[in-house]
Short mmCIF file of C-alpha atoms in Angstrom, two decimals:
data_model
loop_
_atom_site.label_atom_id
_atom_site.label_comp_id
_atom_site.label_asym_id
_atom_site.label_seq_id
_atom_site.Cartn_x
_atom_site.Cartn_y
_atom_site.Cartn_z
CA MET A 220 0.00 0.00 0.00
CA ASN A 221 1.09 3.54 -0.68
CA PRO A 222 2.96 4.86 2.42
CA ARG A 223 1.16 8.20 2.35
CA ALA A 224 -1.70 8.68 4.79
CA LEU A 225 -4.24 9.32 2.01
CA PRO A 226 -4.45 8.15 -1.60
CA THR A 227 -4.39 10.92 -4.19
CA VAL A 228 -7.23 10.74 -6.71
CA ALA A 229 -7.87 12.44 -10.04
CA VAL A 230 -11.13 12.38 -11.98
CA LEU A 231 -11.52 12.47 -15.76
CA ALA A 232 -15.16 12.60 -16.86
CA GLY A 233 -16.64 12.91 -20.30
CA ASP A 234 -18.92 15.79 -19.33
CA PRO A 235 -18.43 18.80 -17.01
CA LEU A 236 -21.42 18.11 -14.72
CA THR A 237 -20.24 14.58 -13.95
CA GLN A 238 -16.70 15.87 -13.44
CA GLN A 239 -17.85 18.52 -10.97
CA GLY A 240 -20.20 16.17 -9.11
CA VAL A 241 -17.70 13.37 -8.56
CA VAL A 242 -14.90 15.77 -7.63
CA ALA A 243 -17.15 17.59 -5.15
CA TYR A 244 -18.21 14.34 -3.50
CA LEU A 245 -14.70 12.92 -3.22
CA ARG A 246 -13.39 16.22 -1.83
CA SER A 247 -16.02 15.97 0.91
CA ARG A 248 -14.63 12.59 1.99
CA PRO A 249 -11.74 12.48 4.49
CA GLN A 250 -10.35 9.20 3.10
CA VAL A 251 -8.88 10.69 -0.08
CA GLU A 252 -7.03 13.72 -1.41
CA VAL A 253 -8.42 14.93 -4.73
CA LEU A 254 -6.06 16.42 -7.32
CA ASP A 255 -7.00 18.85 -10.05
CA ARG A 256 -7.65 17.31 -13.45
CA GLU A 257 -4.41 18.69 -14.88
CA ASP A 258 -2.47 16.91 -12.13
CA SER A 259 -3.81 13.45 -13.05
CA ALA A 260 -0.30 12.17 -13.83
CA ARG A 261 0.52 12.29 -10.09
CA ALA A 262 -2.56 10.38 -8.92
CA ASP A 263 -2.47 7.11 -7.02
CA VAL A 264 -5.91 6.31 -8.47
CA LEU A 265 -7.41 7.75 -11.63
CA VAL A 266 -11.20 7.57 -12.04
CA VAL A 267 -12.32 7.70 -15.68
CA LEU A 268 -16.05 8.22 -16.25
CA ASP A 269 -17.76 7.97 -19.60
CA THR A 270 -21.21 7.07 -20.89
CA ASP A 271 -19.94 4.43 -23.32
CA VAL A 272 -16.51 2.88 -23.69
CA THR A 273 -15.29 4.05 -27.09
CA SER A 274 -11.97 3.95 -28.88
CA THR A 275 -11.39 7.45 -27.50
CA THR A 276 -11.97 6.20 -23.94
CA LEU A 277 -9.52 3.34 -24.41
CA ALA A 278 -6.94 5.63 -26.01
CA GLU A 279 -7.20 8.02 -23.05
CA ILE A 280 -6.67 5.19 -20.57
CA ARG A 281 -3.60 4.02 -22.46
CA ARG A 282 -2.28 7.59 -22.63
CA GLN A 283 -2.80 8.19 -18.92
CA ALA A 284 -1.05 4.92 -18.08
CA ARG A 285 1.86 5.75 -20.37
CA GLU A 286 2.32 9.34 -19.19
CA SER A 287 1.74 8.80 -15.47
CA ALA A 288 4.50 10.07 -13.20
CA ASN A 289 3.34 7.60 -10.52
CA ALA A 290 4.60 4.06 -11.09
CA GLU A 291 1.87 2.71 -8.80
CA MET A 292 -1.08 4.50 -10.38
CA ARG A 293 -4.26 2.42 -10.81
CA ILE A 294 -7.26 3.20 -12.98
CA VAL A 295 -10.96 2.71 -12.23
CA LEU A 296 -13.36 3.01 -15.16
CA VAL A 297 -17.06 3.87 -14.77
CA ALA A 298 -19.22 3.42 -17.88
CA ASN A 299 -22.43 1.79 -19.02
CA SER A 300 -20.73 -1.41 -20.14
CA ILE A 301 -17.45 -2.87 -21.34
CA THR A 302 -16.90 -5.70 -23.78
CA GLU A 303 -14.48 -8.56 -23.42
CA ARG A 304 -12.34 -7.16 -26.23
CA GLN A 305 -12.21 -3.72 -24.60
CA LEU A 306 -11.27 -5.24 -21.25
CA LYS A 307 -8.45 -7.17 -22.89
CA ASP A 308 -7.30 -3.94 -24.51
CA VAL A 309 -6.76 -2.06 -21.25
CA ILE A 310 -6.18 -4.73 -18.59
CA GLY A 311 -2.44 -4.30 -19.06
CA HIS A 312 -2.66 -0.51 -18.86
CA ARG A 313 -3.24 -0.13 -15.11
CA LEU A 314 -7.01 -0.76 -15.22
CA VAL A 315 -7.95 -2.51 -11.97
CA GLY A 316 -11.63 -1.66 -11.65
CA PHE A 317 -14.78 -1.35 -13.73
CA LEU A 318 -18.13 -0.12 -12.41
CA PRO A 319 -21.41 -0.18 -14.39
CA ARG A 320 -22.45 3.46 -14.47
CA ARG A 321 -26.22 2.99 -14.16
CA ARG A 322 -25.83 1.00 -10.93
CA THR A 323 -22.99 3.00 -9.42
CA GLY A 324 -23.35 5.81 -6.89
CA MET A 325 -20.78 8.07 -5.33
CA ARG A 326 -20.20 5.73 -2.39
CA GLN A 327 -19.37 2.85 -4.75
CA ILE A 328 -16.87 5.04 -6.58
CA LEU A 329 -15.16 5.92 -3.30
CA THR A 330 -15.05 2.26 -2.29
CA ALA A 331 -13.55 1.30 -5.65
CA VAL A 332 -10.89 4.00 -5.26
CA LEU A 333 -9.90 2.73 -1.82
CA ASP A 334 -9.91 -0.88 -3.02
CA ALA A 335 -7.71 0.03 -5.98
CA TRP A 336 -5.26 1.87 -3.72
CA ALA A 337 -5.13 -1.19 -1.46
CA GLY A 338 -4.15 -3.33 -4.43
CA ASN A 339 -7.47 -5.07 -5.00
CA ALA A 340 -9.19 -5.46 -8.37
CA CYS A 341 -12.89 -4.94 -9.05
CA LEU A 342 -13.72 -6.33 -12.48
CA PRO A 343 -16.90 -7.97 -13.84
CA ALA A 344 -16.78 -11.64 -12.86
CA ALA A 345 -18.36 -12.82 -16.11
CA LEU A 346 -15.82 -10.94 -18.21
CA VAL A 347 -12.88 -12.13 -16.13
CA ARG A 348 -14.10 -15.71 -16.37
CA SER A 349 -14.50 -15.39 -20.14
CA LEU A 350 -11.00 -13.94 -20.37
CA ILE A 351 -9.57 -16.79 -18.31
CA ASP A 352 -11.38 -19.39 -20.43
CA ASP A 353 -10.04 -17.86 -23.64
CA LEU A 354 -6.51 -17.84 -22.31
CA ARG A 355 -6.72 -21.44 -21.17
CA VAL A 356 -7.46 -22.29 -24.79
CA MET A 357 -4.31 -20.38 -25.72
CA GLN A 358 -2.35 -22.38 -23.14
CA GLU A 359 -3.62 -25.65 -24.59
CA ALA A 360 -2.49 -24.42 -27.97
CA GLY A 361 1.06 -24.16 -26.69
CA ALA A 362 1.53 -20.78 -25.02
CA SER A 363 4.50 -20.81 -22.65
CA PRO A 364 4.46 -19.33 -19.12
CA VAL A 365 7.88 -17.75 -19.59
CA GLY A 366 9.17 -15.95 -16.53
CA PHE A 367 6.76 -17.39 -13.95
CA THR A 368 7.51 -19.96 -11.29
CA GLU A 369 4.88 -22.55 -10.40
CA ARG A 370 4.05 -20.73 -7.17
CA GLU A 371 3.73 -17.41 -9.00
CA ILE A 372 1.36 -19.00 -11.49
CA ASP A 373 -0.86 -20.27 -8.66
CA ILE A 374 -0.94 -16.83 -7.04
CA VAL A 375 -1.62 -14.92 -10.27
CA ARG A 376 -4.42 -17.31 -11.21
CA LEU A 377 -6.13 -16.69 -7.88
CA LEU A 378 -5.65 -12.93 -8.26
CA ALA A 379 -7.34 -13.15 -11.66
CA GLU A 380 -10.31 -14.84 -10.00
CA GLY A 381 -10.70 -11.99 -7.53
CA TRP A 382 -9.05 -13.48 -4.43
CA THR A 383 -7.40 -11.11 -1.93
CA THR A 384 -3.83 -11.66 -0.77
CA GLU A 385 -5.14 -12.80 2.61
CA GLU A 386 -7.42 -15.38 0.98
CA ILE A 387 -4.61 -16.58 -1.29
CA ALA A 388 -2.30 -16.97 1.71
CA ASP A 389 -4.89 -19.09 3.52
CA LYS A 390 -5.53 -21.28 0.48
CA LEU A 391 -1.87 -21.88 -0.39
CA GLY A 392 -0.63 -22.18 3.19
CA TYR A 393 1.66 -19.15 3.24
CA SER A 394 1.68 -15.96 5.26
CA GLU A 395 0.13 -12.90 3.66
CA ARG A 396 3.55 -11.21 3.80
CA THR A 397 5.01 -14.08 1.74
CA ILE A 398 2.33 -13.65 -0.91
CA LYS A 399 3.00 -9.91 -1.10
CA ASN A 400 6.75 -10.54 -1.31
CA VAL A 401 6.27 -13.05 -4.13
CA LEU A 402 4.16 -10.55 -6.07
CA HIS A 403 6.66 -7.75 -5.46
CA SER A 404 9.54 -9.92 -6.66
CA LEU A 405 7.57 -10.98 -9.72
CA ASN A 406 6.74 -7.39 -10.62
CA VAL A 407 10.35 -6.24 -10.19
CA ARG A 408 11.79 -9.19 -12.11
CA LEU A 409 9.45 -8.85 -15.10
CA GLY A 410 9.13 -5.06 -15.02
CA LEU A 411 5.42 -5.14 -14.19
CA ARG A 412 3.66 -2.15 -12.63
CA ASN A 413 1.18 -3.78 -10.25
CA ARG A 414 -0.97 -6.85 -9.59
CA ALA A 415 -3.38 -6.08 -12.40
CA HIS A 416 -0.44 -5.80 -14.80
CA ALA A 417 0.85 -9.18 -13.54
CA VAL A 418 -2.56 -10.70 -14.27
CA GLY A 419 -2.62 -9.10 -17.71
CA HIS A 420 0.92 -10.31 -18.44
CA GLY A 421 0.02 -13.81 -17.29
CA ALA A 422 -3.07 -13.65 -19.47
CA ARG A 423 -1.02 -12.79 -22.54
CA LEU A 424 1.27 -15.75 -21.83
CA GLY A 425 -1.73 -18.06 -21.43
CA ILE A 426 -1.05 -19.23 -17.89
CA LEU A 427 -4.54 -18.43 -16.61
#
C-alpha cells in the first residue's frame, strides 16, 4: 500500500457536470485527497467516467497509463458497459476496476478508489471468467508461461479470479507477507507495474 496517509485521486469525466459532481463528493470525503484534473499524472488512483466505452476512452486510458509520473497509479473506469475485447485492450494498462455506471453511486466510486489503492481489483466476474477461459485455450495451444515460477502461477491465477492476498495466503498455506513478497519480486523481475499488470501479463502468456 502507498505509504502516504491518504491516496491521491484524479477524476476524468466525459462531461463537465459529472466531473464537478464526482470531484465535489470525493473532496467531501476524508479518506482521499483529490487532485485537479491537470495533475492526473501524479494520482495514485485515476477515475475515468464515460457514458460508453469508445476507442477514445480506451486511447485516453492508455495515454494516462503511459504518461503517469506515478509508477503505482491504478485506474478505475465507470461506464455503461465494457466488452471482453475492450477489457483485454486495457487490462495491461493499469485498469484494476470497472463499475457499471447505471448502478454506481458516489459511495461505490469511493469504495472502488480505496480498493484500488489497497491493491485489489474490481472487475466484472463474467468478463474475467471469459478472459480466463479464452486464455486457457491459448495455453492448450502451446503458449509458454515464460518468466513465472509454479508458485507465482498459482498466485496470479487466484488474483485473476478476484481473491485477496489474505485469501490466497490461507488457500496456499503461506503468510500474507510471503504472498505480497512473491508478487513484489515478480513485478520487479518482469518489469510489471502492479498486480493487475501481472494478471494481464500472465493472461497474454496463457497461464490463466
